[in-house]
Coordinates of C-alpha atoms and ligand atoms in Angstrom, one line a residue:
X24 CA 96.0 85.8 105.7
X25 CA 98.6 84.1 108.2
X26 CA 101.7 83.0 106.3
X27 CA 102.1 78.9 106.3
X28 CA 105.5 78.2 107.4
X29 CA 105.0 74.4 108.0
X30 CA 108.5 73.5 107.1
X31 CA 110.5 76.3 107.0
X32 CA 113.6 76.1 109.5
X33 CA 114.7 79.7 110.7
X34 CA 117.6 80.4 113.5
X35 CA 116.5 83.4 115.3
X36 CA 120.0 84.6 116.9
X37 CA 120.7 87.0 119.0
X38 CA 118.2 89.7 120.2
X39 CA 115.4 91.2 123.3
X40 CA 112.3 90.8 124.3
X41 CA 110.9 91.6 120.4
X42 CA 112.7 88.5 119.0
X43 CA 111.3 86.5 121.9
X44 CA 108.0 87.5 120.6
X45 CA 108.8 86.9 117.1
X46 CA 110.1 83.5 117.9
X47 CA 107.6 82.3 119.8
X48 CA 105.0 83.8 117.1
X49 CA 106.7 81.9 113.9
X50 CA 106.6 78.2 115.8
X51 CA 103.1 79.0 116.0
X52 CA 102.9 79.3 112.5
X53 CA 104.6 76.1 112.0
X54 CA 107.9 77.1 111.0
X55 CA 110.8 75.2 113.1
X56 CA 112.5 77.7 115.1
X57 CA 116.1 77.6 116.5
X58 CA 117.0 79.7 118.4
X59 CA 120.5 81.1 119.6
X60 CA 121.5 83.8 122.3
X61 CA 118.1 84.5 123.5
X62 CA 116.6 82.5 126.6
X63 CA 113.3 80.1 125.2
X64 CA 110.8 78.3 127.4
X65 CA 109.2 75.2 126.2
X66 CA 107.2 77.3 122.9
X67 CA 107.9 75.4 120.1
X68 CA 111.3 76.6 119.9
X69 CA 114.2 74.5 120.2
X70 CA 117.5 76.0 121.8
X71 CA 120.5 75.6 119.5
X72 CA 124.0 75.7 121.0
X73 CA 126.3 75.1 118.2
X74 CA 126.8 77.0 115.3
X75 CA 126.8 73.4 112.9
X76 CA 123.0 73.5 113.3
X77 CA 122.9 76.1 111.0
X78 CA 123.9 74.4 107.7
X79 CA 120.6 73.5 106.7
X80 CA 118.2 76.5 107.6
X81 CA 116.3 78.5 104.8
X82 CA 116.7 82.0 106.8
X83 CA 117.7 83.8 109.4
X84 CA 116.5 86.5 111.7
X85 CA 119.3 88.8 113.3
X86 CA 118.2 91.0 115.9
X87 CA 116.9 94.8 115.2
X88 CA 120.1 96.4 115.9
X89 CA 122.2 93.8 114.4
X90 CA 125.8 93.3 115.5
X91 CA 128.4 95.5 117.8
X92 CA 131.0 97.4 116.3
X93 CA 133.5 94.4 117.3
X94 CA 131.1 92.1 114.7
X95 CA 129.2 90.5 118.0
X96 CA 125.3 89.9 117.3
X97 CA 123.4 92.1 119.5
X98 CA 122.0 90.2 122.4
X99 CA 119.6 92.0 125.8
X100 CA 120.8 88.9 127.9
X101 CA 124.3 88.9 129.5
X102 CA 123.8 85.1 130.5
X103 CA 123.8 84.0 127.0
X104 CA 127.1 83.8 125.9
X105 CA 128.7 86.4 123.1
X106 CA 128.0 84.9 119.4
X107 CA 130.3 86.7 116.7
X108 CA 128.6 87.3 113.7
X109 CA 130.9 86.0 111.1
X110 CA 131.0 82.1 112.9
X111 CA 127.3 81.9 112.5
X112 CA 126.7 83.7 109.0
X113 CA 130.0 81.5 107.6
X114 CA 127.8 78.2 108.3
X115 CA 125.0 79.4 106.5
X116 CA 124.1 78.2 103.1
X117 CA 124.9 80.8 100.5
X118 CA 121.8 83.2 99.0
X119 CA 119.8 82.4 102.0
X120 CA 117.9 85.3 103.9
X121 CA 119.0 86.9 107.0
X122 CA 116.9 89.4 108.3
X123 CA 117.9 92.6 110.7
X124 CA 116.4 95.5 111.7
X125 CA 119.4 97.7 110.4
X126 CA 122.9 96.9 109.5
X127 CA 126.4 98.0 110.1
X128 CA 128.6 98.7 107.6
X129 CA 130.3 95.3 108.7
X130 CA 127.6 93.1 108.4
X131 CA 126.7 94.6 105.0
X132 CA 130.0 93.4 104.3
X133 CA 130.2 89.7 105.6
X134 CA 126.6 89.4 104.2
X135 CA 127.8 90.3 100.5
X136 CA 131.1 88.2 101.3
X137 CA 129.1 85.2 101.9
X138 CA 126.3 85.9 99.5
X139 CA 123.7 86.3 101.7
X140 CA 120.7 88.1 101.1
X141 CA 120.4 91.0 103.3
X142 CA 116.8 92.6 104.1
X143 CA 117.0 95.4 106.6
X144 CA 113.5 95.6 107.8
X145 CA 113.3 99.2 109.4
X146 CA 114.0 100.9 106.1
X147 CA 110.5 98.9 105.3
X148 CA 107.5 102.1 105.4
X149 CA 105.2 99.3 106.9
X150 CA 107.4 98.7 109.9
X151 CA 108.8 102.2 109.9
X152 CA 105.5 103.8 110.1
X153 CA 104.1 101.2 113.2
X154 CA 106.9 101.7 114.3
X155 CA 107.2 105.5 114.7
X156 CA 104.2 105.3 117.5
X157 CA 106.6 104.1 120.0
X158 CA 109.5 106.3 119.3
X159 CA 107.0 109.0 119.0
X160 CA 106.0 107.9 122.4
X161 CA 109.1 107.5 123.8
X162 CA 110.2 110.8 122.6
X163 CA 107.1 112.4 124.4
X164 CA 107.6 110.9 127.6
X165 CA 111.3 112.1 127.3
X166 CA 110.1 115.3 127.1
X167 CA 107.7 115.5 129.8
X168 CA 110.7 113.8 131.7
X169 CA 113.1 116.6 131.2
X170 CA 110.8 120.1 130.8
X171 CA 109.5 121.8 133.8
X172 CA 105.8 122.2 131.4
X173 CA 103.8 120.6 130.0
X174 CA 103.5 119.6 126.5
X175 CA 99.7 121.2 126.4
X176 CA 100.7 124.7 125.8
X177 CA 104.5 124.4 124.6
X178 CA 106.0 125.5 121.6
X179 CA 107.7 122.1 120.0
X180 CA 109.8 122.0 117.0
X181 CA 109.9 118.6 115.0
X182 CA 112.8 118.7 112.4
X183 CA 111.6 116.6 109.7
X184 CA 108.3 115.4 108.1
X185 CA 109.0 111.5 107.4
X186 CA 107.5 108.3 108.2
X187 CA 108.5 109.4 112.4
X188 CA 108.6 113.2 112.0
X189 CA 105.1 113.1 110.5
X190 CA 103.3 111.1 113.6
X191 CA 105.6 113.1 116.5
X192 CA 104.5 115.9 115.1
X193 CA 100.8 114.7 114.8
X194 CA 100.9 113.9 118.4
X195 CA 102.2 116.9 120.1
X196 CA 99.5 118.3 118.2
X197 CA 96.6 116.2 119.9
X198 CA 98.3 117.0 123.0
X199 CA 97.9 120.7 122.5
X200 CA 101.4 121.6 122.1
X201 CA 102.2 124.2 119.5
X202 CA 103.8 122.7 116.6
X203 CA 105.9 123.5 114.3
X204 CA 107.6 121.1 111.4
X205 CA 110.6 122.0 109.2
X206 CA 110.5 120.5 106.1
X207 CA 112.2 120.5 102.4
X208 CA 109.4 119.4 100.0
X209 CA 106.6 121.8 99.0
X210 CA 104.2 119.4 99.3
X211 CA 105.4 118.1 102.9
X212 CA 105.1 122.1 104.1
X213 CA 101.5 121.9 102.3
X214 CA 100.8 118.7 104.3
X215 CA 102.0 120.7 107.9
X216 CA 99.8 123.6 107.5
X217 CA 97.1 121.9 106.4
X218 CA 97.3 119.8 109.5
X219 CA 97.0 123.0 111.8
X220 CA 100.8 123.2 112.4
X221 CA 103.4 126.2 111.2
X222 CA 105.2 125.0 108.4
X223 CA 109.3 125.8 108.0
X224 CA 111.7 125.7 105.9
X225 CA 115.5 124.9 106.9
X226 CA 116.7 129.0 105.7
X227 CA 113.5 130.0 108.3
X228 CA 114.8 127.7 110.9
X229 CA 117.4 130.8 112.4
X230 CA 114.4 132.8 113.8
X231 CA 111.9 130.0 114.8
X232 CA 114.4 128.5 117.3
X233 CA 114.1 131.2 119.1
X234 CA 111.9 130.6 122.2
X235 CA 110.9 127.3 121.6
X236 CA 110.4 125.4 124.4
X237 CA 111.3 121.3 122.5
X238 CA 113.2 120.2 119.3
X239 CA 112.6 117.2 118.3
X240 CA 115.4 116.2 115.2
X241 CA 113.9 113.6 113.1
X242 CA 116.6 114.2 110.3
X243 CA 119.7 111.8 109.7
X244 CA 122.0 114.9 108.9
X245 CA 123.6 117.3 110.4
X246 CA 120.9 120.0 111.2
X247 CA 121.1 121.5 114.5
X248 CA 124.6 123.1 113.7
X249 CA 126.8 125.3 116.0
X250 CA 125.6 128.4 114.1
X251 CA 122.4 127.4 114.6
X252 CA 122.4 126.5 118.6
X253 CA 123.5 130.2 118.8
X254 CA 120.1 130.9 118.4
X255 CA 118.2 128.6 120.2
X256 CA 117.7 129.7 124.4
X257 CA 119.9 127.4 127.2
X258 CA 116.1 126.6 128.7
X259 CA 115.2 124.7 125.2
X260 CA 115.3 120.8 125.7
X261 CA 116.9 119.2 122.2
X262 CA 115.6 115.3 121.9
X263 CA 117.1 114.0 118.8
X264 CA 116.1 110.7 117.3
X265 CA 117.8 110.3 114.2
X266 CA 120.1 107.5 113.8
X267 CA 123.9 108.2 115.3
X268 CA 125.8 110.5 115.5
X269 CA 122.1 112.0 115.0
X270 CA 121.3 116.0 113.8
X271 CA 122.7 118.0 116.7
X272 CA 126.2 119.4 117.5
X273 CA 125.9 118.0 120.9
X274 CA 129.8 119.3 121.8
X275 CA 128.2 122.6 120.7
X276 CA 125.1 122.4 122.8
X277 CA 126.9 121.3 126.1
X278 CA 129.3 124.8 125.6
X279 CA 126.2 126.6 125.1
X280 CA 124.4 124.9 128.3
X281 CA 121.6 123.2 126.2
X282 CA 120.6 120.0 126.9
X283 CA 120.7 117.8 124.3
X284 CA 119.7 114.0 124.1
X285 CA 120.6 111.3 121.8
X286 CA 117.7 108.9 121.6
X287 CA 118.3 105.9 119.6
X288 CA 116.3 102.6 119.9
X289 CA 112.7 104.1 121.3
X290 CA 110.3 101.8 120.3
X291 CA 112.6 98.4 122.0
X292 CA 113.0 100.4 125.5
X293 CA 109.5 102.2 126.1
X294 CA 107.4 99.7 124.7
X295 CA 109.3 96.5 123.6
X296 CA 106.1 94.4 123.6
X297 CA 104.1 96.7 121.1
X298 CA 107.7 96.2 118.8
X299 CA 108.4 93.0 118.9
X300 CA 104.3 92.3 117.9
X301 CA 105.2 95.1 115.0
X302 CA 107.9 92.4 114.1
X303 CA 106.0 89.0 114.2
X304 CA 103.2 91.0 112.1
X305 CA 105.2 91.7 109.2
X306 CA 108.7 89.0 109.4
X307 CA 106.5 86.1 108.8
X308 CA 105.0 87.5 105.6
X309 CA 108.6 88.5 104.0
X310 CA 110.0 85.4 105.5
X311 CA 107.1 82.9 103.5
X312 CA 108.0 85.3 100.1
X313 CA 111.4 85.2 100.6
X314 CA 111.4 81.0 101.2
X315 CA 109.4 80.9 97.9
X316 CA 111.5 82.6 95.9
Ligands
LIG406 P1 112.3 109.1 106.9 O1 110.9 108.7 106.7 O2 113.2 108.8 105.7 O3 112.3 110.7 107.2 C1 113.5 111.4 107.2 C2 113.2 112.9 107.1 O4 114.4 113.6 107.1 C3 112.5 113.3 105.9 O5 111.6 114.4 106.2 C4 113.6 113.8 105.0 O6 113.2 114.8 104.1 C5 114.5 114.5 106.0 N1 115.8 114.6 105.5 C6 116.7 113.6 105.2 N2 117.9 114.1 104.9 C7 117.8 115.5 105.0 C8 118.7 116.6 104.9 N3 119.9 116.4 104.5 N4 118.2 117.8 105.1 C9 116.9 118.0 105.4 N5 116.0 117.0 105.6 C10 116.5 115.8 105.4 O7 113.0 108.4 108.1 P2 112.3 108.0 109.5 O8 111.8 106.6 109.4 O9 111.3 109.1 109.9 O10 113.5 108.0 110.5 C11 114.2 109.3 110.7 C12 115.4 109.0 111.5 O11 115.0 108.5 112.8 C13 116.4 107.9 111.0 O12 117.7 108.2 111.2 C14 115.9 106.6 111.7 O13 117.0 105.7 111.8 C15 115.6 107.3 113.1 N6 114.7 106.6 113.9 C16 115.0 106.5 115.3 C17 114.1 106.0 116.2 C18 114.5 106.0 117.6 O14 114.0 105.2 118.4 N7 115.3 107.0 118.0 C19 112.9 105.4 115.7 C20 112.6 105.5 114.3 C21 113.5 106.0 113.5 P3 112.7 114.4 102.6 O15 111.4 113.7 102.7 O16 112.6 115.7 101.9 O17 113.7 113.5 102.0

């Protein structure tokens, strides 16, 4: 059912071509939409320049990577000017929404300063999962950017079995790579092999490194250690995912002459339309249960 936001004011600040989409998607719904930092044509959006009309919204949508180290909301357009994060979340009404695909450490602390609710959507399985179809994507076409094979025939590693380990790895798979997942949970190794993958575990990892052609890391810790890059041949290509400073020793691979590549942020660059529809599917719903509340 599509959400009814006749009447609900939300300030979309900051953002890329996915809050463009998402904008543009909750005027249809009837919600009145301003919008700051982001260029609008003539959609049912109205352009706000000044931080004052703020006062009165009931939430407010931050963009997927939130704000800069320096506490600036995140914004894809260099024309629009900078917006620090604390002037526009110190105008908003207090217990009020605010929406962001993640969040720094300091905006987890100006949102609990001003008593804003904070609801991080990525960590959400329903946009996690859509979501890992682009990065798993993204990291595909990385690697066919980067090896001299193909990926029919190779022999790829995926470090992990979450919500984006689990459809990389399905993927290679369809593509007639040779997969193998590492994995802690018995049931996640069960899951692997009966998928028509090699299952791992972390203490097997030492020997299976060796001649692989791909590593994908798909785990937020530190995985791919020095001791372990010992192991694993100059030729093998390392794409890690996992949020920074990601699961590689990337000073340790560059001594040892493998390539190693940080790859935050998939789904916005290689397919920023599929994400930003990802958004306007599931933002509208939370936004109409979070304006009821
Ligand atoms: P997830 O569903 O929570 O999966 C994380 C996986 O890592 C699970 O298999 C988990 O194992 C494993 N893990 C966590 N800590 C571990 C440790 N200390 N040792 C061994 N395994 C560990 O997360 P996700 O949604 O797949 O996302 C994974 C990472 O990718 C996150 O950092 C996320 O921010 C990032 N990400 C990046 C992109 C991109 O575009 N680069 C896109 C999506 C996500 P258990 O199940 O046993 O806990």
């Amino acid at each position: 059912m599509r959400p009814d936001l006749r009447g609900v004011r939300v300030a979309v600040v900051g953002g890329d071509a996915r809050e463009l989409i998402l904008a543009k998607h909750l005027a249809q719904l009837g919600a009145q939409v301003l919008v700051m930092g982001l260029p609008v044509d003539n959609c049912g959006v109205v352009y706000c320049s000044g931080n004052e009309e703020l006062h009165d919204v009931d939430a407010v949508i931050l963009p997927v990577p939130g704000i800069t180290e320096h506490g600036v909301i995140y914004s894809a357009f260099p024309e629009q000017p900078p917006i620090a994060a604390e002037q526009v979340l110190s105008r908003l009404p207090s217990g009020i929404p605010v929406f962001v695909g993640v969040a720094r450490s300091l905006l987890k602390e100006i949102a609990s300063r001003r008593g804003l609710r904070l609801i991080e959507v990525l960590n959400l399985d329903e946009v996690a999962i859509l979501n890992s179809i682009p990065s798993a994507e993204g990291a595909i076409q990385m690697a066919m950017e980067h090896l001299p094979i193909t990926i029919h025939g190779s022999r790829a590693l995926v470090l992990g079995f979450g919500r984006t380990g689990m459809t990389l790895a399905r993927m290679l798979k369809a593509l007639n790579a040779h997969v193998s997942v590492a994995a802690r949970r018995p049931a996640h190794l069960a899951r692997i092999e009966e998928m028509g993958m090699c299952p791992l575990t972390y203490e097997e990892l030492p020997q299976a490194v060796e001649g692989v052609d791909v590593i994908f890391n798909t785990v937020p810790a530190l995985i791919l250690t020095g001791k372990l890059l010992e192991r694993i041949s100059p030729s093998t290509l390392i794409i890690d995912l996992a949020s920074a400073p990601g699961g590689t020793d990337f000073v340790g691979a560059r001594r040892r002459g493998i390539k190693a590549i940080l790859a935050p942020g998939l789904p916005g660059k290689v397919a920023p339309q599929t994400a930003g529809q990802i958004l306007a599917r599931v933002i509208p719903r939370l936004l109409a249960q979070e304006v009821a509340r």
